[in-house]
Coordinates of C-alpha atoms (C1' of nucleotides) in Angstrom, one line a residue:
Chain A
M99 CA -38.2 35.0 -10.4
S100 CA -41.7 33.9 -9.3
V101 CA -42.3 30.2 -8.8
R102 CA -45.6 28.6 -9.8
T103 CA -45.5 24.9 -10.7
R104 CA -48.2 22.5 -11.6
F105 CA -49.0 18.9 -11.9
A106 CA -51.4 18.2 -14.8
P107 CA -52.4 14.5 -14.9
S108 CA -55.1 13.0 -16.9
P109 CA -57.4 11.0 -14.7
T110 CA -57.1 7.4 -15.7
G111 CA -58.1 5.8 -12.5
V112 CA -54.8 5.3 -10.7
L113 CA -52.0 7.5 -9.7
H114 CA -49.0 6.2 -11.6
L115 CA -45.8 6.0 -9.5
G116 CA -43.9 8.0 -12.1
S117 CA -46.6 10.7 -12.0
L118 CA -46.3 10.8 -8.2
R119 CA -42.6 11.6 -8.6
T120 CA -43.4 14.3 -11.1
A121 CA -45.9 15.7 -8.7
L122 CA -43.4 15.5 -5.9
Y123 CA -40.7 17.4 -7.8
N124 CA -43.2 20.1 -8.7
W125 CA -44.4 20.3 -5.1
L126 CA -40.9 20.4 -3.7
Y127 CA -39.7 23.0 -6.1
A128 CA -42.6 25.2 -5.2
R129 CA -42.1 24.7 -1.4
R130 CA -38.4 25.2 -1.7
H131 CA -38.8 28.6 -3.3
G132 CA -41.9 29.8 -1.5
G133 CA -44.0 29.5 -4.6
E134 CA -47.3 27.8 -5.4
F135 CA -48.0 24.3 -6.5
L136 CA -51.1 23.9 -8.6
L137 CA -53.2 20.9 -9.7
R138 CA -54.9 20.8 -13.1
I139 CA -56.9 17.7 -14.1
E140 CA -56.7 17.2 -17.8
D141 CA -60.1 15.7 -18.2
T142 CA -60.9 16.7 -21.7
D143 CA -61.1 13.1 -22.8
R144 CA -64.5 12.7 -21.4
Q145 CA -64.7 8.9 -21.9
R146 CA -61.8 8.2 -19.6
S147 CA -62.4 11.0 -17.2
L148 CA -64.9 9.5 -14.8
P149 CA -65.7 11.6 -11.7
E150 CA -64.6 8.8 -9.4
H151 CA -61.2 8.8 -11.2
I152 CA -60.8 12.5 -10.5
R153 CA -61.7 12.0 -6.9
A154 CA -59.3 9.1 -6.6
L155 CA -56.5 11.1 -8.0
V156 CA -57.0 14.0 -5.7
E157 CA -57.3 11.7 -2.7
A158 CA -54.2 9.8 -3.7
L159 CA -52.2 13.0 -3.8
Q160 CA -53.6 13.9 -0.5
R161 CA -52.6 10.7 1.1
F162 CA -49.0 11.4 0.2
G163 CA -49.4 15.0 1.5
L164 CA -48.9 16.7 -1.8
D165 CA -51.6 19.3 -1.4
P166 CA -52.0 21.9 -4.1
D167 CA -52.1 25.6 -3.0
E168 CA -55.2 26.4 -5.0
E169 CA -58.4 24.5 -5.8
P170 CA -57.8 21.9 -8.5
L171 CA -58.7 23.2 -11.9
L172 CA -60.7 21.0 -14.2
Q173 CA -59.6 21.5 -17.7
S174 CA -63.0 20.6 -19.0
S175 CA -64.4 23.8 -17.4
R176 CA -62.2 25.9 -19.7
V177 CA -63.3 24.9 -23.2
E178 CA -64.9 28.3 -23.9
R179 CA -61.6 30.0 -23.2
H180 CA -59.7 27.6 -25.3
R181 CA -62.1 28.2 -28.2
E182 CA -61.7 31.9 -27.8
V183 CA -58.0 31.6 -28.1
A184 CA -58.3 29.4 -31.2
H185 CA -60.5 32.0 -32.9
Q186 CA -58.1 34.7 -31.8
L187 CA -55.3 32.8 -33.6
L188 CA -57.6 32.4 -36.6
E189 CA -58.2 36.1 -36.9
S190 CA -54.6 36.9 -36.5
G191 CA -53.7 34.6 -39.4
S192 CA -51.9 32.1 -37.2
A193 CA -54.5 29.5 -37.8
Y194 CA -56.8 28.3 -40.6
H195 CA -59.7 26.1 -41.4
C196 CA -58.8 22.6 -42.7
Y197 CA -61.6 20.6 -44.4
C198 CA -59.8 17.2 -44.5
T199 CA -61.8 14.3 -43.3
P200 CA -60.3 11.7 -41.0
D201 CA -60.3 9.2 -43.8
E202 CA -58.5 11.6 -46.1
L203 CA -55.8 12.2 -43.5
A204 CA -55.4 8.5 -42.9
A205 CA -55.0 7.9 -46.6
M206 CA -52.4 10.7 -46.8
R207 CA -50.3 9.2 -44.0
E208 CA -50.6 5.8 -45.5
E209 CA -49.1 7.1 -48.8
Q210 CA -46.4 9.0 -47.0
R211 CA -45.4 5.9 -45.1
A212 CA -45.4 3.9 -48.3
R213 CA -43.0 6.4 -49.8
G214 CA -40.8 6.1 -46.7
E215 CA -41.6 9.6 -45.6
V216 CA -42.5 10.8 -42.1
P217 CA -46.3 11.0 -41.8
R218 CA -47.1 14.6 -41.5
Y219 CA -50.0 16.9 -42.5
D220 CA -49.0 18.4 -45.8
G221 CA -50.8 21.8 -45.3
R222 CA -53.1 21.3 -48.2
W223 CA -55.7 23.7 -46.8
R224 CA -53.1 26.2 -45.6
D225 CA -53.6 28.8 -48.2
N226 CA -57.1 27.9 -49.5
T227 CA -58.9 30.9 -50.9
G228 CA -61.7 29.0 -52.7
P229 CA -65.1 28.3 -51.3
P230 CA -65.2 25.6 -48.5
P231 CA -66.6 22.2 -49.5
A232 CA -70.2 21.7 -48.6
G233 CA -71.2 19.5 -45.8
V234 CA -67.7 19.2 -44.2
K235 CA -67.2 20.7 -40.7
P236 CA -63.6 22.1 -40.6
V237 CA -61.0 21.8 -37.9
I238 CA -58.9 24.8 -37.0
R239 CA -55.2 24.2 -37.6
F240 CA -52.2 26.1 -36.3
R241 CA -50.1 27.7 -39.0
R242 CA -46.6 26.6 -38.2
P243 CA -44.2 29.6 -38.3
D244 CA -41.7 29.9 -41.1
S245 CA -38.7 30.5 -38.9
E246 CA -35.8 28.1 -39.0
E247 CA -36.0 26.4 -35.7
V248 CA -37.4 26.3 -32.3
V249 CA -35.2 26.0 -29.2
V250 CA -36.5 24.4 -26.1
K251 CA -34.5 25.6 -23.1
D252 CA -34.6 22.7 -20.6
W253 CA -33.1 22.5 -17.1
L254 CA -31.8 19.0 -17.8
H255 CA -31.1 18.9 -21.5
G256 CA -29.9 22.4 -22.2
D257 CA -30.9 23.8 -25.6
V258 CA -32.8 21.3 -27.6
R259 CA -33.2 22.3 -31.2
Y260 CA -36.0 21.4 -33.6
L261 CA -36.2 22.3 -37.2
N262 CA -39.6 23.8 -37.9
S263 CA -39.8 21.9 -41.2
Q264 CA -40.0 18.8 -39.2
L265 CA -43.2 20.0 -37.4
D266 CA -46.6 20.1 -39.0
D267 CA -49.7 22.2 -38.6
L268 CA -51.4 20.7 -35.6
V269 CA -55.1 20.7 -35.0
L270 CA -56.2 23.3 -32.4
L271 CA -60.0 22.8 -32.5
R272 CA -61.7 19.6 -33.6
A273 CA -64.6 19.6 -36.0
D274 CA -66.9 19.3 -33.1
G275 CA -65.4 22.5 -31.6
S276 CA -63.5 20.8 -28.8
P277 CA -59.9 21.9 -28.1
T278 CA -57.0 19.6 -28.4
Y279 CA -54.3 19.0 -25.8
H280 CA -51.6 21.4 -27.0
L281 CA -54.0 24.3 -27.1
S282 CA -55.6 23.6 -23.8
C283 CA -52.2 23.0 -22.1
V284 CA -50.7 26.2 -23.3
V285 CA -53.7 28.4 -22.6
D286 CA -54.2 26.9 -19.1
D287 CA -50.6 27.3 -18.1
E288 CA -50.7 30.9 -19.2
D289 CA -53.9 31.7 -17.4
M290 CA -52.9 29.9 -14.3
G291 CA -49.6 31.8 -14.2
V292 CA -47.5 28.7 -14.4
R293 CA -43.8 29.6 -14.6
Q294 CA -42.1 26.2 -14.3
V295 CA -43.3 23.2 -16.3
I296 CA -41.8 20.1 -14.8
R297 CA -43.1 17.0 -16.5
G298 CA -42.1 13.7 -18.0
D299 CA -39.6 13.2 -20.7
D300 CA -42.3 12.0 -23.0
H301 CA -43.5 15.6 -23.4
L302 CA -40.1 16.9 -24.6
N303 CA -41.1 16.5 -28.2
N304 CA -44.4 18.3 -27.5
T305 CA -42.6 21.3 -26.2
P306 CA -41.5 22.9 -29.5
R307 CA -45.1 22.9 -30.8
Q308 CA -46.3 24.5 -27.6
L309 CA -43.5 27.0 -27.7
Q310 CA -44.6 28.0 -31.3
L311 CA -48.1 28.5 -30.0
I312 CA -46.9 30.6 -27.1
Q313 CA -44.9 32.7 -29.5
A314 CA -47.8 33.2 -31.8
L315 CA -49.9 34.4 -28.9
G316 CA -47.2 36.7 -27.8
W317 CA -46.9 35.2 -24.3
T318 CA -43.8 34.5 -22.3
P319 CA -42.9 30.8 -22.2
P320 CA -42.3 29.2 -18.8
E321 CA -39.1 27.4 -17.8
Y322 CA -39.1 23.7 -18.8
C323 CA -37.8 20.6 -17.1
H324 CA -38.3 17.2 -18.7
L325 CA -37.8 14.4 -16.2
P326 CA -36.4 11.0 -17.3
L327 CA -38.7 8.0 -17.0
L328 CA -39.1 5.6 -14.2
L329 CA -38.5 2.0 -15.2
A330 CA -39.5 -1.3 -13.7
P331 CA -36.8 -3.3 -11.9
D332 CA -36.1 -5.3 -15.1
G333 CA -35.4 -2.1 -17.0
K334 CA -38.6 -2.3 -18.9
K335 CA -41.3 0.3 -19.0
L336 CA -43.6 0.3 -16.0
S337 CA -46.6 -1.6 -17.1
K338 CA -50.0 -0.1 -16.1
R339 CA -51.1 -3.7 -15.4
D340 CA -48.4 -4.1 -12.8
E341 CA -49.6 -3.3 -9.3
A342 CA -46.2 -1.8 -8.5
T343 CA -47.1 1.0 -10.9
D344 CA -50.0 2.2 -8.7
A345 CA -48.7 4.6 -6.1
L346 CA -51.4 3.6 -3.6
H347 CA -50.2 0.0 -3.8
Y348 CA -47.3 0.9 -1.6
L349 CA -49.5 2.4 1.1
R350 CA -51.7 -0.7 1.0
A351 CA -48.6 -2.8 1.3
G352 CA -47.5 -1.1 4.5
Y353 CA -45.0 1.5 3.4
L354 CA -45.0 5.0 5.0
P355 CA -45.9 7.8 2.6
D356 CA -42.9 9.8 3.6
A357 CA -40.6 6.8 2.9
V358 CA -42.1 6.4 -0.6
L359 CA -41.6 10.0 -1.3
N360 CA -38.0 9.9 0.0
Y361 CA -37.3 6.9 -2.2
L362 CA -38.9 8.5 -5.2
A363 CA -37.1 11.8 -4.6
R364 CA -33.7 10.0 -4.7
L365 CA -34.6 8.3 -8.0
G366 CA -33.3 10.9 -10.4
W367 CA -32.2 13.4 -7.8
S368 CA -29.4 13.4 -5.3
H369 CA -27.9 15.6 -2.6
G370 CA -24.4 14.6 -1.9
D371 CA -24.3 11.3 -0.1
Q372 CA -27.5 11.7 1.8
E373 CA -30.0 8.9 1.4
V374 CA -32.5 9.4 4.1
F375 CA -34.6 12.6 4.1
T376 CA -37.5 13.8 6.0
I377 CA -40.0 15.8 4.0
K378 CA -38.7 18.9 5.7
E379 CA -35.1 18.1 4.6
L380 CA -36.3 17.4 1.1
I381 CA -37.9 20.8 0.9
S382 CA -34.8 22.5 2.1
C383 CA -32.4 20.5 -0.1
F384 CA -34.3 20.0 -3.3
G385 CA -33.1 21.9 -6.3
R386 CA -32.6 21.4 -10.0
E387 CA -28.8 21.1 -9.6
G388 CA -29.3 17.6 -8.2
L389 CA -31.4 16.4 -11.0
G390 CA -30.2 13.6 -13.2
A391 CA -31.0 13.2 -16.9
S392 CA -31.1 9.4 -17.3
A393 CA -33.9 7.0 -16.6
S394 CA -33.8 5.0 -13.4
R395 CA -35.1 1.6 -12.3
L396 CA -37.2 0.8 -9.3
D397 CA -35.3 -1.1 -6.7
P398 CA -37.6 -2.8 -4.1
D399 CA -34.7 -3.6 -1.8
K400 CA -33.7 0.0 -1.5
L401 CA -37.3 1.0 -1.0
N402 CA -37.6 -1.5 1.8
W403 CA -34.4 -0.1 3.4
I404 CA -35.6 3.5 3.2
N405 CA -38.9 2.5 4.6
Q406 CA -37.2 0.8 7.6
Q407 CA -35.1 3.9 8.2
H408 CA -38.3 5.9 8.3
M409 CA -40.0 3.4 10.6
K410 CA -37.2 3.8 13.0
T411 CA -37.9 7.5 13.4
A412 CA -41.5 7.9 12.6
P413 CA -43.9 9.2 15.4
V414 CA -45.4 6.2 17.0
D415 CA -49.0 7.3 16.3
V416 CA -48.2 7.3 12.6
L417 CA -47.0 3.7 12.9
C418 CA -50.0 2.7 14.9
E419 CA -52.5 4.0 12.4
G420 CA -50.9 2.0 9.6
L421 CA -50.4 -1.0 11.8
E422 CA -54.0 -1.2 12.7
A423 CA -55.0 -1.4 9.0
Q424 CA -52.3 -4.1 8.4
L425 CA -53.5 -6.2 11.3
E426 CA -57.1 -6.1 10.1
K427 CA -55.9 -7.0 6.6
I428 CA -54.6 -10.3 7.8
G429 CA -57.7 -11.0 9.9
L430 CA -56.5 -10.0 13.3
N431 CA -58.3 -7.8 15.8
P432 CA -56.1 -4.9 16.7
A433 CA -58.0 -4.4 20.0
D434 CA -57.5 -8.0 21.1
G435 CA -53.8 -7.8 22.0
P436 CA -51.2 -5.6 23.5
P437 CA -51.3 -1.8 23.0
L438 CA -50.4 -1.0 19.4
E439 CA -47.7 1.5 20.4
K440 CA -45.8 -1.2 22.3
V441 CA -46.1 -3.4 19.2
A442 CA -44.8 -0.7 17.0
E443 CA -41.9 0.1 19.3
A444 CA -40.9 -3.5 19.5
W445 CA -40.8 -4.0 15.8
R446 CA -39.9 -0.7 14.2
E447 CA -36.3 -1.8 13.9
R448 CA -37.1 -5.4 13.1
A449 CA -39.4 -5.2 10.1
E450 CA -39.2 -3.4 6.8
T451 CA -42.8 -2.5 6.4
L452 CA -45.9 -2.3 8.6
A453 CA -47.2 -5.4 6.8
G454 CA -44.1 -7.1 8.1
V455 CA -44.8 -5.9 11.6
A456 CA -48.3 -7.2 11.5
E457 CA -47.2 -10.5 10.3
A458 CA -44.4 -10.9 12.8
A459 CA -46.7 -9.8 15.7
R460 CA -49.4 -12.3 14.7
W461 CA -48.9 -14.4 17.9
A462 CA -49.6 -11.4 20.1
F463 CA -53.1 -11.0 18.6
S464 CA -54.3 -14.5 17.7
H465 CA -55.6 -17.1 20.1
E466 CA -54.3 -20.1 18.3
I467 CA -50.7 -20.3 17.6
E468 CA -48.9 -22.9 15.5
L469 CA -45.8 -24.4 16.9
D470 CA -43.0 -24.4 14.3
E471 CA -42.1 -28.0 14.2
K472 CA -38.5 -27.5 13.6
A473 CA -38.0 -24.9 16.3
A474 CA -40.0 -26.9 18.8
R475 CA -38.0 -30.1 18.2
K476 CA -34.8 -28.2 18.6
V477 CA -35.7 -26.1 21.7
L478 CA -38.6 -27.8 23.5
R479 CA -36.6 -30.8 24.7
P480 CA -37.0 -32.9 27.8
V481 CA -34.1 -31.2 29.6
V482 CA -35.9 -27.9 29.7
R483 CA -39.1 -29.3 31.2
E484 CA -38.0 -28.5 34.8
P485 CA -36.7 -25.0 34.2
L486 CA -39.7 -24.2 32.1
A487 CA -42.1 -25.4 34.7
A488 CA -40.2 -23.4 37.3
V489 CA -40.3 -20.2 35.4
C490 CA -43.9 -20.8 34.5
A491 CA -44.8 -21.0 38.2
A492 CA -42.7 -17.9 39.0
L493 CA -44.4 -15.9 36.2
A494 CA -47.8 -16.9 37.4
G495 CA -47.0 -15.4 40.8
L496 CA -45.7 -12.1 39.4
A497 CA -47.4 -9.1 41.0
E498 CA -47.0 -6.8 37.9
W499 CA -46.9 -7.9 34.3
T500 CA -44.2 -5.5 33.0
A501 CA -41.2 -6.2 30.9
A502 CA -38.9 -5.2 33.7
D503 CA -40.6 -7.5 36.2
I504 CA -40.7 -10.3 33.7
H505 CA -37.0 -9.8 33.1
A506 CA -36.2 -9.9 36.8
C507 CA -38.3 -13.0 37.3
I508 CA -36.6 -15.0 34.5
A509 CA -33.2 -13.9 35.7
E510 CA -33.9 -15.0 39.3
T511 CA -35.3 -18.3 38.1
A512 CA -32.3 -18.9 35.9
E513 CA -29.9 -18.1 38.8
S514 CA -31.6 -20.3 41.3
L515 CA -31.4 -23.2 38.8
G516 CA -27.8 -22.4 38.1
I517 CA -28.3 -21.9 34.4
G518 CA -27.8 -19.0 32.0
F519 CA -30.5 -16.6 31.0
G520 CA -30.2 -17.7 27.5
K521 CA -31.0 -21.3 28.3
L522 CA -34.4 -20.1 29.4
G523 CA -35.0 -17.5 26.8
Q524 CA -35.3 -19.6 23.7
P525 CA -37.6 -22.3 25.1
L526 CA -39.9 -19.5 26.4
R527 CA -39.8 -17.8 23.0
V528 CA -40.7 -20.9 21.1
A529 CA -43.5 -21.8 23.6
V530 CA -45.0 -18.3 23.5
T531 CA -44.6 -17.3 19.9
G532 CA -44.4 -20.7 18.2
G533 CA -41.2 -19.8 16.5
G534 CA -37.6 -18.9 17.3
V535 CA -37.6 -15.2 16.3
S536 CA -39.2 -12.4 18.3
P537 CA -38.3 -9.2 20.2
P538 CA -36.3 -9.5 23.5
I539 CA -37.9 -12.2 25.6
D540 CA -39.1 -10.0 28.4
T541 CA -40.8 -7.7 25.8
T542 CA -42.1 -10.8 24.0
L543 CA -43.8 -12.2 27.1
Y544 CA -45.2 -8.7 28.0
L545 CA -46.7 -8.4 24.5
A546 CA -48.2 -11.9 24.7
G547 CA -49.9 -11.0 28.0
R548 CA -50.0 -13.1 31.1
A549 CA -53.0 -15.2 30.1
R550 CA -51.6 -16.1 26.7
T551 CA -48.2 -16.7 28.1
L552 CA -49.3 -19.2 30.8
E553 CA -51.7 -20.9 28.5
R554 CA -49.0 -21.5 25.9
L555 CA -46.4 -22.6 28.5
D556 CA -48.9 -25.2 29.5
V557 CA -49.2 -26.4 26.0
A558 CA -45.5 -26.4 25.6
L559 CA -45.0 -28.5 28.8
G560 CA -47.6 -30.9 27.4
Y561 CA -45.6 -31.1 24.2
I562 CA -42.5 -32.0 26.1
D563 CA -44.3 -34.5 28.2
A564 CA -45.5 -36.2 25.1
R565 CA -42.0 -36.4 23.9
I566 CA -40.8 -37.9 27.1
A567 CA -43.6 -40.4 27.0
A568 CA -42.9 -41.3 23.4
A569 CA -39.2 -41.7 24.2
G570 CA -40.1 -43.9 27.2
S571 CA -42.3 -46.2 25.2
A572 CA -39.8 -46.4 22.4
A573 CA -37.2 -47.4 24.9
Q574 CA -39.5 -50.1 26.4
G575 CA -40.6 -51.4 23.1
Chain B
rG992 C1' -38.4 5.3 -41.4
rU993 C1' -37.6 10.5 -39.4
rC994 C1' -36.7 13.5 -35.2
rC995 C1' -35.5 13.9 -30.0
rC996 C1' -33.4 12.1 -25.2
rC997 C1' -30.2 9.0 -22.4
rA998 C1' -25.4 5.9 -21.2
rU999 C1' -20.1 5.4 -14.0
rC1000 C1' -20.3 -1.0 -9.6
rG1001 C1' -26.2 -5.9 -10.3
rU1002 C1' -29.3 -1.2 -8.7
rC1003 C1' -29.7 4.3 -7.1
rU1004 C1' -25.9 7.7 -7.6
rA1005 C1' -21.2 11.4 -6.5
rG1006 C1' -17.9 13.2 -10.0
rU1007 C1' -18.0 18.6 -14.1
rG1008 C1' -9.7 18.0 -17.4
rG1009 C1' -5.2 15.8 -12.9
rU1010 C1' -9.3 11.3 -7.4
rU1011 C1' -6.0 4.8 -4.9
rA1012 C1' -13.2 6.8 -9.4
rG1013 C1' -16.5 8.3 -3.4
rG1014 C1' -21.3 6.9 -1.0
rA1015 C1' -25.9 3.9 -0.5
rC1016 C1' -29.0 -0.6 -1.4
rA1017 C1' -28.2 -5.8 -2.4
rC1018 C1' -24.5 -9.7 -1.6
rC1019 C1' -20.2 -12.0 1.3
rG1020 C1' -17.2 -12.0 5.9
rG1021 C1' -16.6 -10.3 11.2
rC1022 C1' -18.0 -7.8 15.8
rC1023 C1' -22.1 -6.8 19.2
rU1024 C1' -26.0 -10.0 21.2
rU1025 C1' -30.9 -14.0 25.6
rU1026 C1' -33.3 -15.2 19.3
rC1027 C1' -34.1 -11.8 15.2
rA1028 C1' -33.2 -7.2 13.9
rC1029 C1' -30.7 -2.4 14.7
rG1030 C1' -25.7 -0.7 14.9
rC1031 C1' -20.4 -1.0 13.9
rC1032 C1' -16.0 -2.9 11.0
rG1033 C1' -14.3 -5.1 6.5
rG1034 C1' -14.8 -7.3 1.4
rC1035 C1' -16.7 -8.0 -3.7
rA1036 C1' -18.0 -4.7 -7.6
rA1037 C1' -18.3 0.4 -12.6
rC1038 C1' -16.5 4.8 -16.3
rA1039 C1' -20.6 0.5 -23.2
rG1040 C1' -17.0 0.3 -27.6
rG1041 C1' -13.9 3.1 -31.1
rG1042 C1' -11.8 7.5 -32.7
rG1043 C1' -10.1 12.4 -31.8
rU1044 C1' -8.9 17.4 -28.7
rU1045 C1' -5.1 17.8 -24.7
rC1046 C1' 1.0 17.3 -21.2
rG1047 C1' -3.3 14.8 -19.1
rA1048 C1' -9.8 12.5 -20.0
rA1049 C1' -15.4 9.2 -16.5
rU1050 C1' -15.4 14.5 -17.5
rC1051 C1' -15.0 18.1 -24.2
rC1052 C1' -16.1 16.6 -29.7
rC1053 C1' -17.4 12.8 -33.5
rC1054 C1' -18.9 7.8 -34.8
rU1055 C1' -20.8 3.0 -33.4
rU1056 C1' -23.7 0.1 -30.2
rG1057 C1' -27.4 -0.3 -26.7
rG1058 C1' -31.8 1.6 -24.2
rG1059 C1' -36.0 5.0 -24.2
rG1060 C1' -39.5 8.6 -26.2
rA1061 C1' -42.3 11.3 -30.0
rC1062 C1' -44.3 11.4 -34.8
rG1063 C1' -53.4 11.5 -33.9
rC1064 C1' -59.5 15.6 -34.8
rC1065 C1' -55.3 10.9 -27.2
rA1066 C1' -53.4 13.5 -23.2

RNA sequence: GUCCCCAUCGUCUAGUGGUUAGGACACCGGCCUUUCACGCCGGCAACAGGGGUUCGAAUCCCCUUGGGGACGCCA
C-alpha cells in the first residue's frame, strides 16, 4: 500500500494549532511508512488568500520542521483542470446546468425552514429539457447518484453511513466559472496521488459528497481519517482570537518546536505509557492504532512539563538560539553577560520555557539589580557583615574565576570562620542576584562575573551598614 | 429542525468480556539538598445515567443526558 498524505490548509494568516496537529499526523504517517507528505494551499478564496498569508503558512510549518516532500501546490493554479473535470461530468450526464439565482435559492431555503424541513436544493433544474432562461449564467451541479447510501470507511469511526436522499446536488462550478471546494479537493487529491486523507472531524460530513464525486469519475477513493477536534482548556472551541490558537505563539513564548510537536502528538494519540518522545521516536512509534476518537483539551501545565523535559535533553545550541531571542525580547543584551551555553546549562532543569530562563537569568545580564526587600531583610543581616566582607576579599583575590575555584574559595572562607557553607551561600545569593533563588552559588557567582559580583557585594555591605547604623541610632534615640 | 461524530480520575490517556481499572500532568505529603529546580518515594482522584445481552461488563446492543460538528455559487 503506497503512502502519500497531504496537508491542505486554506491560508487565513495564522497556522491554527489544530491544523498543526493535523499536519503533524500526516507528516508522521508518511515518514513512518516511507511515503510522501504533500502540501496543498487551498487558496481559491482569493479575498482571504493573500500572498503574505501563504508565505507565513509555509514558514510556520518550516519552523516546526514539517517539510513537504514536494513543492507546495497552489490550488488556484489548477482551475483549468477543475473546469475540465466539471465539463467531463456534464458530458457523462453526472452533472447539469442549474439556472437558479442566489436570491431564488435563498427564498427556497427560507420556505423549507419555515416548513420545518432541512434546507436542501430541490433539484428543480435536474431534468430540464426546455430552453434555458435568457440572461442567466448557470452553475454546474453534480447529479447525486440514486443509490441508497454512501459508506465512508474511516480509520477512527469505522463505516459511517449516509443516506443519499439526505444529500443534495452540490454546485461544482459557479456561475463565474470558478470551481467549488468539493470539486477542487477531489480532483487535486486524485492528481496528486494522495492515498490517505487525514483531516479534521469537521470534514467528516463532507466526505460522502466527495466519495460520490470520486465514484462518478471512476476513481479509487483514498483512505480516510477524521481527527477529533482540539479544544481550549475550558472545553470550548479554540477561538481564532485567542493567541493560544496560533501555533507560532508557542515559539514566541519560548517553547521548543519539538516539545510542542510532542505535546500535540500525545493529544489524541498514545503509545503505551510513554509521554516524552523525540521526533525520531514519534516517527518510529506513530500509527493509526494509537489514535483516539474523542476531542481533547489543551492543558498548559502538561505542555510546560513536556517542554521542560525537552529542555533537559535538547542540544545546547538549540537552547542558546531560542534564549538569545528571549533575552532580547525582555530588553537585555545577550552579549553583555556570561556565555549563553552556560546560562542554558544552568537553567535547563530549572525553568519550564526559554522565556522563563531569560527572566530568571536577568541579573546575569543587567547592570542594575533590584534587591528583593523581603529576601534582603531576612538574609542580609548585621551578623553576616563580617563573613560577607571576608568572602568578598577572598573572591577579589581569586586567580581564576571558575565555578570550581569559587566553590573552593567559599568553602575555605567558611571553614576559617568556623561556619557552614550554607551560612555564606544565601547572603551571597541575595547580594548578587537580588533574590533568594538561583542556580548553585558557585555557578551563580561565575555567571554574574567577577566585576558584577564584587560590585554587588559592595552594595550589599552598604545595605547592611545602613541597617547597623539605623539600629544604632534607634537604640540611642 | 435533520444528519453525523464523541463520552474512563480536574486534564491527557491505557484498557478491547474476568484487572485491587494502569500511567502521566496538576494538586497534597515525604526524601534528597548550600536556595530553587531536577530526581526519588507515597497520597488524593474516574468508567455520565438507565435498560438489556452474558455465569461475568469500562469493554457488546438500545435509550436518555451532555458535548461537538455539518447542513452555502466558504474552505
